[in-house]
mmCIF file of C-alpha atoms and ligand atoms in Angstrom:
data_model
loop_
_atom_site.group_PDB
_atom_site.id
_atom_site.type_symbol
_atom_site.label_atom_id
_atom_site.label_comp_id
_atom_site.label_asym_id
_atom_site.label_seq_id
_atom_site.Cartn_x
_atom_site.Cartn_y
_atom_site.Cartn_z
ATOM 1 C CA MET A 1 130.141 212.147 100.202
ATOM 2 C CA ASN A 2 127.195 209.854 99.331
ATOM 3 C CA TYR A 3 127.440 206.840 96.973
ATOM 4 C CA LYS A 4 124.318 205.080 95.763
ATOM 5 C CA ILE A 5 124.783 201.409 94.834
ATOM 6 C CA ALA A 6 122.544 199.082 92.842
ATOM 7 C CA LEU A 7 122.332 195.662 94.310
ATOM 8 C CA ILE A 8 121.719 192.938 92.390
ATOM 9 C CA PRO A 9 121.944 189.683 94.740
ATOM 10 C CA GLY A 10 120.483 187.203 92.256
ATOM 11 C CA ASP A 11 120.465 183.637 92.612
ATOM 12 C CA GLY A 12 121.927 180.660 94.555
ATOM 13 C CA ILE A 13 124.841 182.080 96.875
ATOM 14 C CA GLY A 14 124.614 185.459 95.275
ATOM 15 C CA PRO A 15 122.654 187.054 98.237
ATOM 16 C CA GLU A 16 124.678 185.529 100.843
ATOM 17 C CA VAL A 17 128.196 186.873 99.567
ATOM 18 C CA VAL A 18 126.415 190.315 98.411
ATOM 19 C CA GLN A 19 125.185 190.572 102.324
ATOM 20 C CA GLU A 20 128.850 190.308 103.837
ATOM 21 C CA ALA A 21 130.086 192.799 101.266
ATOM 22 C CA VAL A 22 127.451 195.314 101.748
ATOM 23 C CA GLN A 23 128.464 195.090 105.471
ATOM 24 C CA VAL A 24 132.046 195.560 104.463
ATOM 25 C CA LEU A 25 130.951 198.893 102.702
ATOM 26 C CA GLU A 26 129.105 200.084 106.090
ATOM 27 C CA THR A 27 132.135 199.338 107.904
ATOM 28 C CA ILE A 28 134.444 201.561 105.558
ATOM 29 C CA GLY A 29 131.748 204.342 105.503
ATOM 30 C CA GLU A 30 131.801 204.680 109.074
ATOM 31 C CA LYS A 31 135.566 204.758 109.314
ATOM 32 C CA TYR A 32 136.285 206.785 106.672
ATOM 33 C CA GLY A 33 133.399 209.134 106.828
ATOM 34 C CA HIS A 34 131.282 208.012 103.391
ATOM 35 C CA SER A 35 127.738 206.889 103.054
ATOM 36 C CA PHE A 36 126.634 204.437 100.996
ATOM 37 C CA THR A 37 122.926 203.992 99.942
ATOM 38 C CA PHE A 38 121.685 200.693 98.184
ATOM 39 C CA GLU A 39 118.903 200.184 95.602
ATOM 40 C CA ARG A 40 117.952 196.823 95.494
ATOM 41 C CA VAL A 41 117.275 195.508 91.705
ATOM 42 C CA LEU A 42 115.951 192.133 90.491
ATOM 43 C CA MET A 43 117.585 190.157 88.131
ATOM 44 C CA GLY A 44 118.386 186.850 87.063
ATOM 45 C CA GLY A 45 116.231 183.476 87.881
ATOM 46 C CA CYS A 46 114.660 185.199 90.879
ATOM 47 C CA ALA A 47 113.335 187.862 88.657
ATOM 48 C CA ILE A 48 111.974 185.094 86.081
ATOM 49 C CA ASP A 49 110.163 183.565 89.450
ATOM 50 C CA ALA A 50 108.890 186.851 90.507
ATOM 51 C CA VAL A 51 108.045 188.692 87.201
ATOM 52 C CA GLY A 52 108.297 186.136 84.366
ATOM 53 C CA LYS A 53 111.506 187.411 82.850
ATOM 54 C CA SER A 54 115.176 187.590 83.815
ATOM 55 C CA TYR A 55 115.639 191.236 83.041
ATOM 56 C CA PRO A 56 112.748 193.076 83.991
ATOM 57 C CA ASP A 57 111.761 196.462 82.228
ATOM 58 C CA GLY A 58 113.704 199.099 83.952
ATOM 59 C CA THR A 59 116.620 197.492 85.215
ATOM 60 C CA ALA A 60 119.087 199.268 83.273
ATOM 61 C CA GLU A 61 117.625 202.526 84.080
ATOM 62 C CA LYS A 62 117.597 201.738 87.611
ATOM 63 C CA CYS A 63 121.471 201.021 87.404
ATOM 64 C CA LYS A 64 122.234 203.834 85.586
ATOM 65 C CA ALA A 65 120.631 206.100 88.345
ATOM 66 C CA CYS A 66 123.154 204.923 90.553
ATOM 67 C CA ASP A 67 127.091 205.554 91.061
ATOM 68 C CA ALA A 68 127.959 201.518 90.510
ATOM 69 C CA VAL A 69 126.455 198.399 90.420
ATOM 70 C CA LEU A 70 127.057 195.320 92.695
ATOM 71 C CA LEU A 71 126.137 191.855 91.335
ATOM 72 C CA GLY A 72 126.126 188.617 93.231
ATOM 73 C CA ALA A 73 125.555 185.577 90.998
ATOM 74 C CA VAL A 74 122.568 184.738 88.429
ATOM 75 C CA GLY A 75 121.648 181.412 87.063
ATOM 76 C CA GLY A 76 120.867 177.846 88.402
ATOM 77 C CA PRO A 77 119.744 174.578 87.191
ATOM 78 C CA LYS A 78 115.942 175.474 88.139
ATOM 79 C CA TRP A 79 116.071 177.946 84.746
ATOM 80 C CA GLY A 80 118.697 176.128 82.677
ATOM 81 C CA HIS A 81 116.024 174.418 80.351
ATOM 82 C CA ALA A 82 114.342 177.461 79.214
ATOM 83 C CA THR A 83 114.903 178.272 75.263
ATOM 84 C CA GLU A 84 113.134 181.620 75.550
ATOM 85 C CA PRO A 85 115.822 184.229 75.786
ATOM 86 C CA GLU A 86 113.909 186.182 78.483
ATOM 87 C CA LYS A 87 113.278 182.884 80.709
ATOM 88 C CA ARG A 88 117.171 182.453 80.761
ATOM 89 C CA PRO A 89 119.010 184.177 83.803
ATOM 90 C CA GLU A 90 122.214 184.523 81.326
ATOM 91 C CA THR A 91 120.254 186.711 78.919
ATOM 92 C CA ALA A 92 119.916 189.221 81.973
ATOM 93 C CA LEU A 93 124.071 189.371 82.381
ATOM 94 C CA LEU A 94 124.523 189.786 78.772
ATOM 95 C CA SER A 95 121.941 192.608 78.395
ATOM 96 C CA ILE A 96 123.028 194.586 81.620
ATOM 97 C CA ARG A 97 126.639 194.499 80.121
ATOM 98 C CA SER A 98 125.456 195.829 76.756
ATOM 99 C CA ASP A 99 123.007 198.535 78.308
ATOM 100 C CA LEU A 100 125.384 199.878 80.493
ATOM 101 C CA GLY A 101 128.395 199.806 77.767
ATOM 102 C CA LEU A 102 130.634 197.668 80.079
ATOM 103 C CA TYR A 103 133.053 196.818 77.645
ATOM 104 C CA ALA A 104 136.059 196.279 79.918
ATOM 105 C CA ASN A 105 136.001 193.466 82.351
ATOM 106 C CA LEU A 106 139.173 193.369 84.431
ATOM 107 C CA ARG A 107 139.652 190.383 86.144
ATOM 108 C CA PRO A 108 142.699 190.219 88.105
ATOM 109 C CA ALA A 109 144.055 186.614 89.116
ATOM 110 C CA ALA A 110 146.640 186.904 91.968
ATOM 111 C CA LEU A 111 147.982 184.293 94.269
ATOM 112 C CA ARG A 112 147.339 185.631 97.786
ATOM 113 C CA PRO A 113 150.404 185.187 99.817
ATOM 114 C CA ALA A 114 148.914 183.283 102.748
ATOM 115 C CA LEU A 115 147.355 180.783 99.853
ATOM 116 C CA ALA A 116 150.468 179.994 98.139
ATOM 117 C CA ASP A 117 149.639 176.117 99.327
ATOM 118 C CA ALA A 118 146.406 176.348 97.650
ATOM 119 C CA CYS A 119 148.034 177.006 94.045
ATOM 120 C CA PRO A 120 147.392 173.700 92.489
ATOM 121 C CA LEU A 121 150.956 174.229 90.442
ATOM 122 C CA LYS A 122 154.154 173.174 91.570
ATOM 123 C CA PRO A 123 156.046 175.729 93.571
ATOM 124 C CA GLU A 124 158.914 175.726 91.015
ATOM 125 C CA VAL A 125 156.272 176.735 88.628
ATOM 126 C CA VAL A 126 155.426 179.985 90.275
ATOM 127 C CA PRO A 127 158.731 181.067 92.020
ATOM 128 C CA ASN A 128 157.566 184.708 91.873
ATOM 129 C CA GLY A 129 153.719 184.338 92.306
ATOM 130 C CA ILE A 130 151.131 184.999 90.127
ATOM 131 C CA ASP A 131 149.889 188.513 89.501
ATOM 132 C CA LEU A 132 148.109 188.921 86.274
ATOM 133 C CA MET A 133 145.072 191.135 84.842
ATOM 134 C CA MET A 134 142.905 189.435 82.617
ATOM 135 C CA VAL A 135 141.071 192.409 80.400
ATOM 136 C CA ARG A 136 138.421 190.745 78.706
ATOM 137 C CA GLU A 137 136.289 192.282 75.859
ATOM 138 C CA LEU A 138 132.715 192.099 77.254
ATOM 139 C CA THR A 139 130.319 193.606 74.725
ATOM 140 C CA GLY A 140 131.299 192.222 71.460
ATOM 141 C CA GLY A 141 132.207 189.142 69.608
ATOM 142 C CA ILE A 142 130.453 185.692 69.300
ATOM 143 C CA TYR A 143 128.701 186.517 72.535
ATOM 144 C CA PHE A 144 126.403 189.502 70.753
ATOM 145 C CA GLY A 145 126.677 188.175 67.174
ATOM 146 C CA LYS A 146 123.665 187.030 65.225
ATOM 147 C CA ARG A 147 122.346 183.305 66.203
ATOM 148 C CA GLU A 148 120.736 181.188 63.725
ATOM 149 C CA ARG A 149 119.180 177.789 63.839
ATOM 150 C CA TYR A 150 117.805 176.647 60.717
ATOM 151 C CA GLN A 151 117.083 173.243 58.761
ATOM 152 C CA THR A 152 119.269 172.188 55.711
ATOM 153 C CA GLU A 153 118.532 170.160 52.896
ATOM 154 C CA ASP A 154 120.806 167.435 53.370
ATOM 155 C CA ARG A 155 122.774 167.736 56.731
ATOM 156 C CA GLY A 156 119.808 168.136 59.019
ATOM 157 C CA GLU A 157 119.579 171.056 61.449
ATOM 158 C CA GLU A 158 122.048 173.870 61.422
ATOM 159 C CA ALA A 159 123.505 176.313 63.929
ATOM 160 C CA ALA A 160 125.406 179.393 63.633
ATOM 161 C CA ASP A 161 127.128 182.138 65.729
ATOM 162 C CA ARG A 162 128.573 185.183 64.430
ATOM 163 C CA MET A 163 131.454 186.783 65.556
ATOM 164 C CA ALA A 164 132.664 190.142 64.731
ATOM 165 C CA TYR A 165 134.713 192.930 66.023
ATOM 166 C CA SER A 166 135.020 196.595 64.635
ATOM 167 C CA GLU A 167 138.338 198.567 64.804
ATOM 168 C CA GLN A 168 136.685 200.859 67.469
ATOM 169 C CA GLU A 169 135.573 198.112 69.415
ATOM 170 C CA ILE A 170 139.405 196.703 69.609
ATOM 171 C CA GLU A 171 140.901 200.052 70.014
ATOM 172 C CA ARG A 172 138.886 200.847 73.115
ATOM 173 C CA ILE A 173 139.597 197.635 75.004
ATOM 174 C CA GLY A 174 143.280 197.869 73.818
ATOM 175 C CA ARG A 175 143.703 201.476 75.068
ATOM 176 C CA ARG A 176 142.416 200.036 78.503
ATOM 177 C CA ALA A 177 144.929 197.317 78.611
ATOM 178 C CA PHE A 178 147.838 199.413 77.629
ATOM 179 C CA GLU A 179 146.577 202.347 80.310
ATOM 180 C CA LEU A 180 146.385 199.655 82.994
ATOM 181 C CA ALA A 181 149.937 198.143 82.098
ATOM 182 C CA ARG A 182 151.590 201.735 82.691
ATOM 183 C CA LEU A 183 150.262 201.086 86.212
ATOM 184 C CA ARG A 184 151.662 197.842 86.799
ATOM 185 C CA ARG A 185 154.366 196.097 85.503
ATOM 186 C CA GLY A 186 154.266 197.328 81.993
ATOM 187 C CA LYS A 187 153.449 194.490 79.889
ATOM 188 C CA VAL A 188 150.745 193.686 77.452
ATOM 189 C CA SER A 189 150.067 189.955 76.266
ATOM 190 C CA SER A 190 147.295 190.038 73.637
ATOM 191 C CA VAL A 191 145.672 186.845 73.096
ATOM 192 C CA ASP A 192 144.159 186.025 69.806
ATOM 193 C CA LYS A 193 143.695 183.374 67.194
ATOM 194 C CA ALA A 194 145.303 185.332 64.166
ATOM 195 C CA ASN A 195 146.249 182.213 62.290
ATOM 196 C CA VAL A 196 142.616 181.167 61.549
ATOM 197 C CA LEU A 197 140.296 183.709 62.332
ATOM 198 C CA GLU A 198 139.875 187.248 60.498
ATOM 199 C CA THR A 199 138.635 188.873 63.662
ATOM 200 C CA SER A 200 141.817 187.994 65.263
ATOM 201 C CA ARG A 201 143.907 189.689 62.217
ATOM 202 C CA LEU A 202 142.015 192.746 62.690
ATOM 203 C CA TRP A 203 142.322 192.653 66.582
ATOM 204 C CA ARG A 204 146.347 192.367 65.966
ATOM 205 C CA SER A 205 146.552 194.971 63.534
ATOM 206 C CA VAL A 206 144.959 197.321 65.742
ATOM 207 C CA MET A 207 147.028 196.194 68.875
ATOM 208 C CA HIS A 208 150.089 196.522 66.991
ATOM 209 C CA ARG A 209 149.213 200.093 66.266
ATOM 210 C CA LEU A 210 148.562 200.927 69.707
ATOM 211 C CA ALA A 211 151.763 198.964 70.780
ATOM 212 C CA GLN A 212 153.775 201.833 68.820
ATOM 213 C CA GLU A 213 151.721 204.511 70.659
ATOM 214 C CA TYR A 214 152.460 203.062 74.089
ATOM 215 C CA SER A 215 156.155 202.492 73.433
ATOM 216 C CA ASP A 216 156.985 202.566 76.805
ATOM 217 C CA VAL A 217 154.779 199.367 77.291
ATOM 218 C CA THR A 218 156.432 195.882 76.383
ATOM 219 C CA TYR A 219 153.874 193.980 74.012
ATOM 220 C CA GLU A 220 153.470 190.835 72.726
ATOM 221 C CA ASP A 221 151.011 188.442 70.686
ATOM 222 C CA VAL A 222 150.083 185.068 72.159
ATOM 223 C CA LEU A 223 147.899 182.449 70.218
ATOM 224 C CA VAL A 224 145.082 181.256 72.315
ATOM 225 C CA ASP A 225 145.914 177.784 72.574
ATOM 226 C CA ASN A 226 149.357 178.695 73.611
ATOM 227 C CA ALA A 227 148.119 181.266 76.399
ATOM 228 C CA ALA A 228 146.147 178.493 77.804
ATOM 229 C CA MET A 229 149.284 176.326 78.067
ATOM 230 C CA GLN A 230 151.456 179.158 79.091
ATOM 231 C CA LEU A 231 149.069 179.839 82.115
ATOM 232 C CA VAL A 232 149.725 176.623 83.961
ATOM 233 C CA LYS A 233 153.610 176.310 82.470
ATOM 234 C CA ASP A 234 154.642 179.781 83.709
ATOM 235 C CA PRO A 235 152.026 182.077 84.781
ATOM 236 C CA GLY A 236 154.381 184.628 86.163
ATOM 237 C CA GLN A 237 155.340 185.820 82.793
ATOM 238 C CA PHE A 238 151.721 187.445 82.505
ATOM 239 C CA ASP A 239 151.152 191.312 83.659
ATOM 240 C CA VAL A 240 148.115 192.603 81.727
ATOM 241 C CA VAL A 241 146.384 189.860 79.269
ATOM 242 C CA VAL A 242 143.922 191.346 76.790
ATOM 243 C CA THR A 243 141.607 189.362 74.874
ATOM 244 C CA GLU A 244 138.518 189.218 73.155
ATOM 245 C CA ASN A 245 134.742 187.892 74.919
ATOM 246 C CA MET A 246 134.938 184.374 74.511
ATOM 247 C CA PHE A 247 138.716 183.688 74.962
ATOM 248 C CA GLY A 248 138.479 185.999 77.749
ATOM 249 C CA ASP A 249 135.693 183.966 79.493
ATOM 250 C CA ILE A 250 137.550 180.800 79.081
ATOM 251 C CA LEU A 251 141.067 182.020 80.330
ATOM 252 C CA SER A 252 139.814 183.653 83.191
ATOM 253 C CA ASP A 253 138.519 180.648 84.624
ATOM 254 C CA GLU A 254 141.828 178.992 83.830
ATOM 255 C CA ALA A 255 143.513 182.102 85.589
ATOM 256 C CA SER A 256 141.290 181.967 88.720
ATOM 257 C CA MET A 257 141.945 178.479 89.104
ATOM 258 C CA ILE A 258 145.615 178.662 89.373
ATOM 259 C CA THR A 259 145.375 181.113 92.115
ATOM 260 C CA GLY A 260 143.673 178.556 94.283
ATOM 261 C CA SER A 261 139.829 178.847 94.270
ATOM 262 C CA ILE A 262 137.585 180.508 92.148
ATOM 263 C CA GLY A 263 135.910 181.968 95.182
ATOM 264 C CA LEU A 264 138.665 184.492 95.767
ATOM 265 C CA LEU A 265 138.587 186.413 92.588
ATOM 266 C CA PRO A 266 136.576 189.739 91.932
ATOM 267 C CA SER A 267 135.944 191.368 88.911
ATOM 268 C CA ALA A 268 135.148 194.825 87.683
ATOM 269 C CA SER A 269 133.189 195.765 84.419
ATOM 270 C CA ILE A 270 133.549 199.305 82.951
ATOM 271 C CA GLY A 271 132.710 201.451 80.165
ATOM 272 C CA ASP A 272 133.306 205.146 79.563
ATOM 273 C CA THR A 273 130.356 206.691 81.183
ATOM 274 C CA ALA A 274 127.701 204.413 82.935
ATOM 275 C CA PRO A 275 128.299 203.061 86.599
ATOM 276 C CA GLY A 276 130.865 199.905 86.602
ATOM 277 C CA LEU A 277 129.395 196.886 87.597
ATOM 278 C CA TYR A 278 131.237 194.660 89.988
ATOM 279 C CA GLU A 279 131.030 190.846 90.864
ATOM 280 C CA PRO A 280 132.827 188.071 91.875
ATOM 281 C CA ILE A 281 133.832 185.854 89.044
ATOM 282 C CA HIS A 282 132.327 182.573 90.433
ATOM 283 C CA GLY A 283 128.787 181.635 89.679
ATOM 284 C CA SER A 284 125.624 181.172 91.735
ATOM 285 C CA ALA A 285 126.854 177.728 93.148
ATOM 286 C CA PRO A 286 123.377 176.619 93.696
ATOM 287 C CA ASP A 287 124.384 173.191 95.608
ATOM 288 C CA ILE A 288 125.777 175.213 98.547
ATOM 289 C CA ALA A 289 123.495 178.091 98.633
ATOM 290 C CA GLY A 290 121.969 179.117 101.742
ATOM 291 C CA LYS A 291 123.936 176.948 103.727
ATOM 292 C CA ASP A 292 126.471 179.504 105.022
ATOM 293 C CA LEU A 293 129.450 177.651 103.326
ATOM 294 C CA ALA A 294 130.456 180.209 100.173
ATOM 295 C CA ASN A 295 133.537 182.218 100.279
ATOM 296 C CA PRO A 296 132.656 185.878 100.415
ATOM 297 C CA ILE A 297 136.184 186.975 99.576
ATOM 298 C CA ALA A 298 135.164 187.261 95.884
ATOM 299 C CA THR A 299 132.709 189.694 96.428
ATOM 300 C CA ILE A 300 134.397 191.697 99.189
ATOM 301 C CA LEU A 301 137.516 191.965 97.093
ATOM 302 C CA SER A 302 134.912 193.351 94.006
ATOM 303 C CA VAL A 303 133.821 195.896 96.349
ATOM 304 C CA ALA A 304 137.427 196.920 96.960
ATOM 305 C CA MET A 305 137.590 197.345 92.953
ATOM 306 C CA MET A 306 134.713 199.374 92.976
ATOM 307 C CA LEU A 307 136.036 201.860 95.721
ATOM 308 C CA ARG A 308 139.175 202.005 93.532
ATOM 309 C CA TYR A 309 137.613 202.320 89.932
ATOM 310 C CA SER A 310 134.485 203.979 90.585
ATOM 311 C CA PHE A 311 134.923 206.185 93.548
ATOM 312 C CA GLN A 312 138.568 206.894 93.354
ATOM 313 C CA LEU A 313 139.201 205.774 97.002
ATOM 314 C CA PRO A 314 142.407 203.667 96.636
ATOM 315 C CA ASN A 315 143.121 203.895 100.327
ATOM 316 C CA GLU A 316 139.752 202.261 101.412
ATOM 317 C CA ALA A 317 140.549 199.711 98.389
ATOM 318 C CA THR A 318 143.651 198.651 99.899
ATOM 319 C CA ALA A 319 142.417 198.782 103.573
ATOM 320 C CA ILE A 320 139.855 196.034 102.352
ATOM 321 C CA GLU A 321 142.547 193.980 100.571
ATOM 322 C CA GLN A 322 144.942 194.180 103.511
ATOM 323 C CA ALA A 323 141.937 193.071 105.621
ATOM 324 C CA VAL A 324 141.157 189.997 103.545
ATOM 325 C CA ASP A 325 145.078 189.071 103.527
ATOM 326 C CA ALA A 326 145.477 189.383 107.386
ATOM 327 C CA VAL A 327 142.274 187.221 108.016
ATOM 328 C CA LEU A 328 144.086 184.670 105.687
ATOM 329 C CA ALA A 329 147.386 185.041 107.537
ATOM 330 C CA GLU A 330 145.747 183.898 110.725
ATOM 331 C CA GLY A 331 144.769 180.710 108.978
ATOM 332 C CA TRP A 332 140.820 181.256 108.795
ATOM 333 C CA ARG A 333 139.513 179.503 105.671
ATOM 334 C CA THR A 334 136.159 178.782 104.083
ATOM 335 C CA ALA A 335 135.877 175.508 102.672
ATOM 336 C CA ASP A 336 136.734 176.079 99.437
ATOM 337 C CA ILE A 337 140.125 176.854 100.500
ATOM 338 C CA ALA A 338 140.797 174.817 103.592
ATOM 339 C CA GLU A 339 143.661 172.847 103.686
ATOM 340 C CA THR A 340 143.078 169.065 104.978
ATOM 341 C CA GLY A 341 143.181 169.289 108.954
ATOM 342 C CA VAL A 342 141.634 172.794 108.947
ATOM 343 C CA THR A 343 138.180 173.373 110.302
ATOM 344 C CA PRO A 344 136.412 175.895 107.660
ATOM 345 C CA ILE A 345 134.615 178.761 108.937
ATOM 346 C CA GLY A 346 131.373 180.009 107.328
ATOM 347 C CA THR A 347 130.393 182.940 105.054
ATOM 348 C CA LYS A 348 129.148 185.317 107.835
ATOM 349 C CA GLU A 349 132.138 184.533 110.226
ATOM 350 C CA MET A 350 134.815 184.889 107.104
ATOM 351 C CA GLY A 351 132.806 188.581 106.444
ATOM 352 C CA ARG A 352 132.923 189.485 110.200
ATOM 353 C CA ARG A 353 136.553 188.638 110.656
ATOM 354 C CA ILE A 354 137.083 190.638 107.735
ATOM 355 C CA ARG A 355 135.288 193.648 109.039
ATOM 356 C CA GLU A 356 137.118 193.326 112.451
ATOM 357 C CA LYS A 357 140.306 194.030 110.780
ATOM 358 C CA LEU A 358 138.933 197.336 109.220
ATOM 359 C CA VAL A 359 137.865 198.981 112.486
HETATM 360 C C1 IPM W 1 131.495 184.984 83.174
HETATM 361 C C2 IPM W 1 129.921 183.866 82.830
HETATM 362 C C3 IPM W 1 129.163 184.565 82.019
HETATM 363 C C4 IPM W 1 129.861 184.828 80.635
HETATM 364 C C5 IPM W 1 127.875 183.530 81.644
HETATM 365 C C6 IPM W 1 127.279 183.204 82.890
HETATM 366 C C7 IPM W 1 126.949 184.318 80.713
HETATM 367 O O1 IPM W 1 130.623 182.690 82.562
HETATM 368 O O2 IPM W 1 130.732 186.012 83.509
HETATM 369 O O3 IPM W 1 132.534 184.640 82.923
HETATM 370 O O4 IPM W 1 130.232 183.697 79.990
HETATM 371 O O5 IPM W 1 130.350 185.737 80.398
HETATM 372 MG MG1 MG W 2 132.778 182.628 82.621
#
């Protein structure tokens, strides 16, 4: 079987980590008899430099013609000051999510066995480890509501961002969460701010309706401030955490950090039909770009998610995850996860060692 993958290396460390992940796919292809072809797509700051906008015309169409999309990272200080939307790398990210209908963003945060020491929480806080799946709504809410900036008569300039959610948007992300929980430990924690926000009150009522339908799944409501606290107090209590776009953005960074490093965590963004998009949750890290310092593991694990969710190849996905764990168990570390006294290895060597475990 041949799979066509749109590659968006992007900016900063994006190209380096994507390169390692592509080689992992090629190794998987040789071993299991699949072929992968790659279509490079320009997006982000590099696209601003090349063609004057972060999301060149035809980007979505190119991606839609593929079976999945692999993205490195976009953005960097070089493009941080532009005010026109098309000159902002982040606009491209929001556009592609929206154009491909990628409403469900899955961000698994798991403490890898070999890295228990990298967890910044005390061992007694995580006696049973951390293994949660953050399910973030990705195409609605305040990220996509109307933005305004206007002069007032007496209070100077004012700005507003509208947050809106429809029942249909809430229901489809909710269903994803309940379905995932059935494949995991059977628990959904829905995070909202229903004591203040109307969108959250609607969110909660839709989730309660779904909870009745999925009565085999344990369900709880958690207010977002409490969720932020519980994540550092007792992260082991969470299985699937489902939440709206901005809460999910914030909580997923927190969830990633308690597992040791943001350099380890993959993500999948999926919709109902269009190709899924897979990317590490870390950013473009311009300070270490091009220095062979970046950790490629998050991108390599993103490719494992691609094999599992877009191509229904669970064995190949598990093989990659086990290869990563095996290399970590041998003590190999990139700089972001190296304990004191351990000499770190670079991006390329980490990628190569993971591939060696696959053959
Ligand atoms: C993320 C990032 C993006 C987001 C930014 C870069 C627009 O933080 O994927 O979490 O807020 O969604
Ligand atoms: Mg974020």
